[in-house]
Every structure is written in C-alpha cells, then in structure tokens.
mmCIF file of C-alpha atoms and ligand atoms in Angstrom:
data_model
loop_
_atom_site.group_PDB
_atom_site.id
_atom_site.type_symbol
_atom_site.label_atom_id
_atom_site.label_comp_id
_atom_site.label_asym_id
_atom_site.label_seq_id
_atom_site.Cartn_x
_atom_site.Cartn_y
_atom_site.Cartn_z
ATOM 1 C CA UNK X 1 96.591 223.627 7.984
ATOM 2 C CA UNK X 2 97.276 219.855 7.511
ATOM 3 C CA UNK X 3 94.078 218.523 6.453
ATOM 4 C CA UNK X 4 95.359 215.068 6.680
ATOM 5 C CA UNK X 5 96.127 215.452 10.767
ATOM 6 C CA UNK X 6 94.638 212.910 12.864
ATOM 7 C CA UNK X 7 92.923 215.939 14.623
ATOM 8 C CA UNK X 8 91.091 217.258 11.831
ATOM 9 C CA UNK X 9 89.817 213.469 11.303
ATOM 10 C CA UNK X 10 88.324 213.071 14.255
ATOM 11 C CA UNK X 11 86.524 216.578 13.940
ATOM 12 C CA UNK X 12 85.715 216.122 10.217
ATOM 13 C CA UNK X 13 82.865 213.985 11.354
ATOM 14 C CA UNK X 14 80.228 214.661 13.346
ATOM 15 C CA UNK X 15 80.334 211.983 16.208
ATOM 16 C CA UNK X 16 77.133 211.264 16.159
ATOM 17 C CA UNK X 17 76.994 210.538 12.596
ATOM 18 C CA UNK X 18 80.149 208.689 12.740
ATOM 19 C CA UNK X 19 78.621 206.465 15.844
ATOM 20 C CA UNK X 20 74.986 205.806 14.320
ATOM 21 C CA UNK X 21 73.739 202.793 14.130
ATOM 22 C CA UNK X 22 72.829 200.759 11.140
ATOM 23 C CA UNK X 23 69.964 201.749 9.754
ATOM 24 C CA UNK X 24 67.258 199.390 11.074
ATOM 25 C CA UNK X 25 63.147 198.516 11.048
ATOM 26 C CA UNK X 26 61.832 200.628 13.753
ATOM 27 C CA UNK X 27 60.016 198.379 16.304
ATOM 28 C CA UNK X 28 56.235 197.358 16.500
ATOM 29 C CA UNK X 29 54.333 199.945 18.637
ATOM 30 C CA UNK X 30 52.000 197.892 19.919
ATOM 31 C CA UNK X 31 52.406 197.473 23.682
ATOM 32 C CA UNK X 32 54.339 194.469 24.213
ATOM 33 C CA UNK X 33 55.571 193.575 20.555
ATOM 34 C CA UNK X 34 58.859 193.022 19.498
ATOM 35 C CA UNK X 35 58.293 192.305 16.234
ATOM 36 C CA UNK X 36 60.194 194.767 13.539
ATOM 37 C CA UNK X 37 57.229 197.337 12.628
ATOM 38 C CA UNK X 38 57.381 199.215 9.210
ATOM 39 C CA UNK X 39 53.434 198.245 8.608
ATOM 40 C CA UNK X 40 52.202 202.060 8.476
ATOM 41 C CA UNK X 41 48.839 202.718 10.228
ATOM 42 C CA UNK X 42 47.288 206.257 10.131
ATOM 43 C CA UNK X 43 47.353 208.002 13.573
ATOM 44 C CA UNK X 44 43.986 209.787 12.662
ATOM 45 C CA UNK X 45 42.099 212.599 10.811
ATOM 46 C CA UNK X 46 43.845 215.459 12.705
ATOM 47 C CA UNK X 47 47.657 213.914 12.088
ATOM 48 C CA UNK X 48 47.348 213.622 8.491
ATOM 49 C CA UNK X 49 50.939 212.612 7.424
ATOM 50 C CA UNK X 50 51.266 211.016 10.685
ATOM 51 C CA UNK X 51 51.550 207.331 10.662
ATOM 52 C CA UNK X 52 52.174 204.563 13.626
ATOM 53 C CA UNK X 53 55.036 201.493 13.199
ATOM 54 C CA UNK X 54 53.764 197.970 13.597
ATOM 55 C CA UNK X 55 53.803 194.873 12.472
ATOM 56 C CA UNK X 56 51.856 193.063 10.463
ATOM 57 C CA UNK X 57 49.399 191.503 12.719
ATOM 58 C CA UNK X 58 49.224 194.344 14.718
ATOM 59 C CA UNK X 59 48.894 196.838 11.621
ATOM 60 C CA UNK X 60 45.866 194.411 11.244
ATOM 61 C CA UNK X 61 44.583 194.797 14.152
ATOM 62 C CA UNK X 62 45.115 198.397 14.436
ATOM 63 C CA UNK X 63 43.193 198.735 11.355
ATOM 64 C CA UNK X 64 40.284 196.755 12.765
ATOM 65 C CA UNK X 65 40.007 198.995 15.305
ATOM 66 C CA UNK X 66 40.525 202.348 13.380
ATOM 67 C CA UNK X 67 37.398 201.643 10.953
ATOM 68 C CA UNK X 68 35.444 200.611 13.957
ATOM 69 C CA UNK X 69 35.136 204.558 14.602
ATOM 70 C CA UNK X 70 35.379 205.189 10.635
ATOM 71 C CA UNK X 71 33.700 208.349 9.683
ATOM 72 C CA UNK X 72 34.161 209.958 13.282
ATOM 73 C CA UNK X 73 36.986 212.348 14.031
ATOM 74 C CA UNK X 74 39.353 211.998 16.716
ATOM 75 C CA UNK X 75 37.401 214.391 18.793
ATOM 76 C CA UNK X 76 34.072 212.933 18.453
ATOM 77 C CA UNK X 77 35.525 209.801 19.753
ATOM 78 C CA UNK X 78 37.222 211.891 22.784
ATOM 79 C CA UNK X 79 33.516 213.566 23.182
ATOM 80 C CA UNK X 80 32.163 210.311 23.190
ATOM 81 C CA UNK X 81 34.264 209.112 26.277
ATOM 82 C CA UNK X 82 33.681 212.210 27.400
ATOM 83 C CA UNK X 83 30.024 211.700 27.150
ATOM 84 C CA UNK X 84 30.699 208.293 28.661
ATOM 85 C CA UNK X 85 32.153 209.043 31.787
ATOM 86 C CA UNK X 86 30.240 211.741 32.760
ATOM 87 C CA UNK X 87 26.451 210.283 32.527
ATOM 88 C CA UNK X 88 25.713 211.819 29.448
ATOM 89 C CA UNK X 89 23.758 209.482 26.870
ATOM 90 C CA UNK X 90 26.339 209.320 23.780
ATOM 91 C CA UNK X 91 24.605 209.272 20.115
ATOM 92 C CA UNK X 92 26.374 206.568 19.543
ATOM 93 C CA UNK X 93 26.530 203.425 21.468
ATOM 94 C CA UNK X 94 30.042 201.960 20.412
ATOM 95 C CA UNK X 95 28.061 197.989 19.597
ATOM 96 C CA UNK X 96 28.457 196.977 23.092
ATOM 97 C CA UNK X 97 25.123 195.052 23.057
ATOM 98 C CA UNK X 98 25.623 191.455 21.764
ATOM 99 C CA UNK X 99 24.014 191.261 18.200
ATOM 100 C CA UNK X 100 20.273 190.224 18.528
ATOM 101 C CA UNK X 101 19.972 191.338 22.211
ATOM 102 C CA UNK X 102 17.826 194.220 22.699
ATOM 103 C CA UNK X 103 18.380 195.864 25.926
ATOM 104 C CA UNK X 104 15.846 196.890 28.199
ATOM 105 C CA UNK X 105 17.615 200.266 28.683
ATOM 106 C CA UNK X 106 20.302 201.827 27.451
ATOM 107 C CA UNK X 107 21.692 201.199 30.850
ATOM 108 C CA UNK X 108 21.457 197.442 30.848
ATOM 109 C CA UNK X 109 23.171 197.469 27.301
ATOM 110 C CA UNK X 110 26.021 199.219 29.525
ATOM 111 C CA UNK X 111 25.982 196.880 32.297
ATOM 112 C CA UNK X 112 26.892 199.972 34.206
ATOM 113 C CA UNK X 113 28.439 198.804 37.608
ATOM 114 C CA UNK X 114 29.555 202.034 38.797
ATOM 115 C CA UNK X 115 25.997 203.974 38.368
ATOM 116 C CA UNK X 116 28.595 206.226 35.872
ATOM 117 C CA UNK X 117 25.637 206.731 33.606
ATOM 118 C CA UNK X 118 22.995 207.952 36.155
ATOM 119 C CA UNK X 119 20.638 204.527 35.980
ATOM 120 C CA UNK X 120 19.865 202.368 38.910
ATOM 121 C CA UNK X 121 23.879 201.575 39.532
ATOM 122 C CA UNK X 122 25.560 198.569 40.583
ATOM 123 C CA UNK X 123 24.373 195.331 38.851
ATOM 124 C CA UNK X 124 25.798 192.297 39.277
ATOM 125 C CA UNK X 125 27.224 190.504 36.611
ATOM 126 C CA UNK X 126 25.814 186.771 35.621
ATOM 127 C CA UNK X 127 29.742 185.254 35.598
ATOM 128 C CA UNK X 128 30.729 184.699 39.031
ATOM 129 C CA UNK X 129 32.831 181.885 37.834
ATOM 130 C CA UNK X 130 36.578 182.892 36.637
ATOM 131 C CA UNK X 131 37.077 181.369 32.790
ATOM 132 C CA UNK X 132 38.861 178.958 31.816
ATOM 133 C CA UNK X 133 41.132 180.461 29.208
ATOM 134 C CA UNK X 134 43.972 179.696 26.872
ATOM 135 C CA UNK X 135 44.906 183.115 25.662
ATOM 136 C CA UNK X 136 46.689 184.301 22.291
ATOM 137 C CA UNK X 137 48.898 186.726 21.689
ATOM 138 C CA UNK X 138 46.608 189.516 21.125
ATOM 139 C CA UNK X 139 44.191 188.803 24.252
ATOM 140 C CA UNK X 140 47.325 188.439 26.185
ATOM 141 C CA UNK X 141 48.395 191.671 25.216
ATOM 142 C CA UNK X 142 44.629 193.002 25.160
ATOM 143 C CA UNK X 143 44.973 192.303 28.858
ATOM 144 C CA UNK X 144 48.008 193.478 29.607
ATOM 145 C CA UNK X 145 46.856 197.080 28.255
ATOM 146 C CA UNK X 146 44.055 196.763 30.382
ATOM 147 C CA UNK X 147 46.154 195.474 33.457
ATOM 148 C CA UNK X 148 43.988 192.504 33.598
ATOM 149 C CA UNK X 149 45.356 189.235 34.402
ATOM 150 C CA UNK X 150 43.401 187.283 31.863
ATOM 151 C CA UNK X 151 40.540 185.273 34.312
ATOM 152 C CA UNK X 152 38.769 188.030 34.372
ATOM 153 C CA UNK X 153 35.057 187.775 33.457
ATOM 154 C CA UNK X 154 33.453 189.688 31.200
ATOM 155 C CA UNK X 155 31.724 192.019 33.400
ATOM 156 C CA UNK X 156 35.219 192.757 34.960
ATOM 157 C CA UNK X 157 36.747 193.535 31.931
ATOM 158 C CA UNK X 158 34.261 195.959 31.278
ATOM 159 C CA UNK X 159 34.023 197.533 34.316
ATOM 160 C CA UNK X 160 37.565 198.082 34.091
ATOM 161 C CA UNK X 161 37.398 199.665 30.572
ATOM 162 C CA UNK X 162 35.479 202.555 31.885
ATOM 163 C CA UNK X 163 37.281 202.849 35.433
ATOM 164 C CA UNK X 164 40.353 203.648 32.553
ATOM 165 C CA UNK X 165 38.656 205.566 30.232
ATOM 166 C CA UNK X 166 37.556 207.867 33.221
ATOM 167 C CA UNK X 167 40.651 208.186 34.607
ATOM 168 C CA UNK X 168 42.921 208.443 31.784
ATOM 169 C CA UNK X 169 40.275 211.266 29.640
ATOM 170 C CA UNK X 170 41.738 214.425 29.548
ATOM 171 C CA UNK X 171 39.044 216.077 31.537
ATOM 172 C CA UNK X 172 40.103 214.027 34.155
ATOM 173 C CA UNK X 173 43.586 215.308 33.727
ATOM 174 C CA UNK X 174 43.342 219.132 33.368
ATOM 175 C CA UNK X 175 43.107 218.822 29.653
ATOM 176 C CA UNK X 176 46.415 216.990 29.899
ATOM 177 C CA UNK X 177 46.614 215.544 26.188
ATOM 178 C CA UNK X 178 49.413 213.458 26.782
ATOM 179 C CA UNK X 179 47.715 210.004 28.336
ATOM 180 C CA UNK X 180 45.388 209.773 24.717
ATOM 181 C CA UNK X 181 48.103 207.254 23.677
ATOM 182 C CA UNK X 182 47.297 205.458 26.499
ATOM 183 C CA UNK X 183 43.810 206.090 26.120
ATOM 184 C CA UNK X 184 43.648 204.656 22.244
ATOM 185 C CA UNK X 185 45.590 201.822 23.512
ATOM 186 C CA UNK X 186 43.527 201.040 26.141
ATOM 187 C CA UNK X 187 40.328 201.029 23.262
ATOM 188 C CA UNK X 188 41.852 199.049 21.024
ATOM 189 C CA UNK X 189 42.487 196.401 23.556
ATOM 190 C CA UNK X 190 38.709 196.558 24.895
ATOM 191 C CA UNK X 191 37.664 196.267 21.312
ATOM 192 C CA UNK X 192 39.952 193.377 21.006
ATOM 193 C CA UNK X 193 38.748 191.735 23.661
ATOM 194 C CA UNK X 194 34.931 192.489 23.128
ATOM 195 C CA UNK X 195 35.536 191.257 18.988
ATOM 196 C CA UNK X 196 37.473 188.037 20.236
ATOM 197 C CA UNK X 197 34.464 187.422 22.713
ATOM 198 C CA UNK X 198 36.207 187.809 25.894
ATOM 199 C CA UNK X 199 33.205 190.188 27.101
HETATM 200 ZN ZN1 ZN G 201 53.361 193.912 16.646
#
C-alpha cells in the first residue's frame, strides 16, 4: 500500500476534522446578543456541571436574576408558577409589591387582570397613558423576550408576564419540558423589567 497516495490523504483525515472551524468564543445566550459569551452562569441546582455562555453584562444580569430565587430549587420555582397560574396562593410572593406598599390583598399586590388567582378579577390599571421611554439594551431585549414593543405600561407588562407563564408552564403543555428555556427567559426579562422600574 502506498501510504503517500493522494487517496490515502484525503481518507487519513476525518473530513470533518479537517473542515472545522477555528476554534472560537461561543456566542452570548441571551436572546438577542451577539456579543462573544464565555462568562459561565450556572443553569441551576439540578444541572450541576451545567453552565450557560454569556457575556459579561448579561452573565451579570443572569446572576441578578439567579439569586433572586437563591435558596429555592428549580422545581420550587416551577411549583411556584405552577401555583401561580392556577389560583393557588404561592408561599412566596416573588417582591412584586413596590417596597413600602402594603397591599390590601394579596390580590391587589397581583394586580390580577385575568381573575387567574380567584379574587374579584379584572382591575384596571392606573396608566392609561403609553410612556415615554428611551430604552437600553437590556429593557430592549427585556421586551423583546416578552414580545412587548416597549410603550407598554406597567400593568401591560405584567399582565403579559402571566398570560406567558401560563401558557408556556409545562402543565400547560402535557408536561412538555422543553419551553422552560423559554420560560426562564421570559422571568428573567420580567425581573428585568420590574428591577429597572418599567412595572
Ligand atoms: Zn450578552
């Protein structure tokens, strides 16, 4: 055998080895992001080992997020939207009140246009006019995860928080565990948007 053929070149190595691509940053994972990620960010208490990509803003901001349900596994947080969305009173009320203001009910701290939670239902919000707004890069983004446009007020935004958390939970999807990704995202962004004042 000539080990020098052209023939045994080209099978010598393995084309996709031969074709790879330099090794590179992966990308940001944050919806939206270009940046080069490589910031690592734990995926949670059940993926030890597991780690997302982002940059370093959005490692930040991830992180934010993360401790914000420090101390709670991955499945009380699911139980907790769980709780949420089907009129169940959680144990934990995920800070939505503003600081200082002491609801009436635990239904008013929810502002709970749908009735989702079993109180009186539909309650207009105060903002009828749409905010003026000069958004960052995060809100922007915050939106976009949300499918907002941005003017929305902040009893909008909320209400369309829960309209996603209901229909993305995995009770709503045949235990389908697949949309959670989309589900974290779409908490992060809320908390974004509820820590940056938006609602
Ligand atoms: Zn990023």
């Amino acid at each position: 055998m000539n080990l020098n053929s052209k023939y045994f070149d080209r099978i010598r190595i393995k084309p996709d080895e031969a074709q790879a691509a330099p090794q590179e940053a992966p990308r940001c994972e944050w919806a939206g992001c270009d940046q080069p990620g490589g910031y690592r960010a734990p995926k949670g208490r059940h993926r030890e080992g597991q780690y997302h990509s982002y940059c370093l803003d959005h490692v930040r901001e991830y992180n934010k997020s993360y401790n914000y349900f420090a101390g709670m596994r991955d499945d009380d947080i699911i139980e907790y939207q769980r709780s949420a969305s089907t009129g169940h009173r959680p144990t934990w009320n995920m800070g939505v009140n503003k600081v200082g203001a002491k609801p009436q009910s635990w239904a008013d701290a929810f502002n709970d246009p749908f009735g989702f939670f079993g109180g009186s239902g539909a309650k207009p919000g105060p903002e009828t006019a749409k905010p003026q707004r000069t958004l960052g890069n995060f809100a922007r983004r915050s939106f976009d995860a949300l499918d907002l446009d941005g003017t929305e007020s902040g009893t909008e935004i909320k209400a369309r928080y829960k309209e996603l958390v209901k229909r993305l939970h995995p009770d709503a999807n045949g235990g389908d565990r697949s949309l959670e990704d989309r589900l974290r995202e779409i908490i992060q962004a809320y908390h974004y948007l509820k820590s940056a004042g938006f609602c």
